[in-house]
Amino acid sequence: MAETTTIHVRRVYDEPTGDDGTRVLVDRVWPRGMAKDRAHLDEWCKQVAPSAELRTWYAHDPERFEEFARRYRSELEDPERAQALAHLRELATNRPLTLLTSTRRPEISQAAVLADVLST
């Protein structure tokens, strides 16, 4: 991946910014109350999202984030998720990529884990 790649993690409910680049929703479920035209998405990549079981177990509990991240990284090796991750990596080549999530705390979301994985 190019050294110039910038990856942002933002809430889908926030207004787009000029430095967003490609905007991709990485949640499995469409954000509550968000109209499709208001989301300003380039893509919805739900294939890369964590499993329903992992998401339910995690429940965005900050104390479980480290273990969630470990388990999610393992899930990213699943063929369908690995293919979606490769697609995100391609999107991030030579252009900013903004990973969007509906969670209130994006810094402890799957988008944050994905940003870390894509940055390494």
Short mmCIF file of C-alpha atoms in Angstrom, two decimals:
data_model
loop_
_atom_site.label_atom_id
_atom_site.label_comp_id
_atom_site.label_asym_id
_atom_site.label_seq_id
_atom_site.Cartn_x
_atom_site.Cartn_y
_atom_site.Cartn_z
CA MET A 1 0.00 0.00 0.00
CA ALA A 2 1.21 3.50 -0.75
CA GLU A 3 2.76 5.49 2.06
CA THR A 4 0.42 8.41 1.37
CA THR A 5 -2.65 6.43 2.38
CA THR A 6 -4.83 8.10 5.00
CA ILE A 7 -7.55 6.17 6.79
CA HIS A 8 -10.20 7.97 8.82
CA VAL A 9 -12.76 6.46 11.19
CA ARG A 10 -15.94 8.50 11.52
CA ARG A 11 -19.59 8.21 12.42
CA VAL A 12 -21.94 7.86 9.46
CA TYR A 13 -24.16 10.50 11.10
CA ASP A 14 -21.43 13.17 10.87
CA GLU A 15 -21.32 15.50 7.88
CA PRO A 16 -18.79 14.54 5.19
CA THR A 17 -15.54 16.49 5.11
CA GLY A 18 -13.35 17.47 2.19
CA ASP A 19 -10.62 15.00 3.16
CA ASP A 20 -12.85 11.91 3.43
CA GLY A 21 -11.89 10.42 0.07
CA THR A 22 -13.81 7.19 -0.45
CA ARG A 23 -16.56 6.79 2.18
CA VAL A 24 -17.40 3.19 3.11
CA LEU A 25 -19.92 2.01 5.69
CA VAL A 26 -18.49 -1.06 7.47
CA ASP A 27 -21.51 -1.98 9.63
CA ARG A 28 -23.55 -5.11 8.92
CA VAL A 29 -26.83 -3.34 9.73
CA TRP A 30 -27.99 -0.10 8.10
CA PRO A 31 -27.74 2.85 10.57
CA ARG A 32 -30.97 3.61 12.38
CA GLY A 33 -32.73 6.74 11.14
CA MET A 34 -30.25 7.37 8.31
CA ALA A 35 -31.68 7.99 4.84
CA LYS A 36 -29.59 6.42 2.08
CA ASP A 37 -29.13 9.74 0.27
CA ARG A 38 -28.04 11.51 3.48
CA ALA A 39 -25.30 8.97 4.21
CA HIS A 40 -23.08 10.20 1.34
CA LEU A 41 -21.60 6.73 0.87
CA ASP A 42 -19.46 5.46 -1.93
CA GLU A 43 -20.00 1.87 -0.75
CA TRP A 44 -21.56 -0.28 1.94
CA CYS A 45 -19.15 -3.12 2.68
CA LYS A 46 -21.17 -5.21 5.13
CA GLN A 47 -19.18 -8.34 4.22
CA VAL A 48 -16.25 -7.07 6.31
CA ALA A 49 -18.37 -6.52 9.45
CA PRO A 50 -17.97 -8.73 12.53
CA SER A 51 -20.28 -11.69 12.95
CA ALA A 52 -23.59 -11.16 14.70
CA GLU A 53 -22.35 -13.42 17.52
CA LEU A 54 -19.21 -11.36 18.08
CA ARG A 55 -21.09 -8.08 17.84
CA THR A 56 -23.67 -9.27 20.38
CA TRP A 57 -20.98 -10.54 22.77
CA TYR A 58 -19.01 -7.29 22.53
CA ALA A 59 -21.98 -4.91 22.93
CA HIS A 60 -19.48 -2.00 22.65
CA ASP A 61 -18.28 -2.60 26.19
CA PRO A 62 -14.97 -0.66 26.43
CA GLU A 63 -13.57 -3.29 28.80
CA ARG A 64 -14.07 -5.95 26.10
CA PHE A 65 -12.54 -3.94 23.22
CA GLU A 66 -9.11 -5.58 23.33
CA GLU A 67 -10.61 -9.08 23.23
CA PHE A 68 -13.14 -7.97 20.60
CA ALA A 69 -10.29 -6.66 18.42
CA ARG A 70 -8.40 -9.95 18.79
CA ARG A 71 -11.46 -12.04 17.88
CA TYR A 72 -12.42 -9.73 15.02
CA ARG A 73 -8.92 -9.88 13.53
CA SER A 74 -9.32 -13.67 13.56
CA GLU A 75 -12.69 -13.37 11.80
CA LEU A 76 -11.05 -11.21 9.12
CA GLU A 77 -9.19 -14.35 7.98
CA ASP A 78 -12.52 -15.89 6.90
CA PRO A 79 -12.50 -15.98 3.05
CA GLU A 80 -15.47 -13.63 2.50
CA ARG A 81 -14.18 -11.10 5.04
CA ALA A 82 -10.61 -11.43 3.75
CA GLN A 83 -11.82 -10.61 0.24
CA ALA A 84 -13.74 -7.57 1.54
CA LEU A 85 -10.66 -6.47 3.49
CA ALA A 86 -8.54 -6.76 0.33
CA HIS A 87 -11.10 -4.59 -1.45
CA LEU A 88 -10.83 -1.92 1.28
CA ARG A 89 -7.04 -2.09 1.03
CA GLU A 90 -7.34 -1.47 -2.70
CA LEU A 91 -9.68 1.49 -2.14
CA ALA A 92 -7.13 2.98 0.28
CA THR A 93 -4.34 2.92 -2.30
CA ASN A 94 -3.30 6.48 -3.18
CA ARG A 95 -6.56 7.97 -1.89
CA PRO A 96 -7.97 8.70 1.57
CA LEU A 97 -10.44 6.13 2.89
CA THR A 98 -13.07 6.90 5.50
CA LEU A 99 -14.51 3.93 7.36
CA LEU A 100 -17.97 4.78 8.64
CA THR A 101 -19.88 3.24 11.51
CA SER A 102 -23.06 4.10 13.36
CA THR A 103 -21.66 3.38 16.82
CA ARG A 104 -21.49 6.25 19.30
CA ARG A 105 -17.83 5.52 20.04
CA PRO A 106 -16.07 4.84 16.74
CA GLU A 107 -12.70 4.62 18.50
CA ILE A 108 -13.80 1.26 19.99
CA SER A 109 -15.59 -0.08 16.92
CA GLN A 110 -14.82 -2.55 14.15
CA ALA A 111 -13.99 0.49 12.00
CA ALA A 112 -11.10 1.33 14.37
CA VAL A 113 -9.83 -2.26 14.18
CA LEU A 114 -10.10 -2.20 10.39
CA ALA A 115 -8.21 1.10 10.20
CA ASP A 116 -5.43 -0.42 12.28
CA VAL A 117 -5.30 -3.56 10.14
CA LEU A 118 -5.27 -1.52 6.92
CA SER A 119 -2.54 0.78 8.22
CA THR A 120 -0.11 -2.08 8.91
#
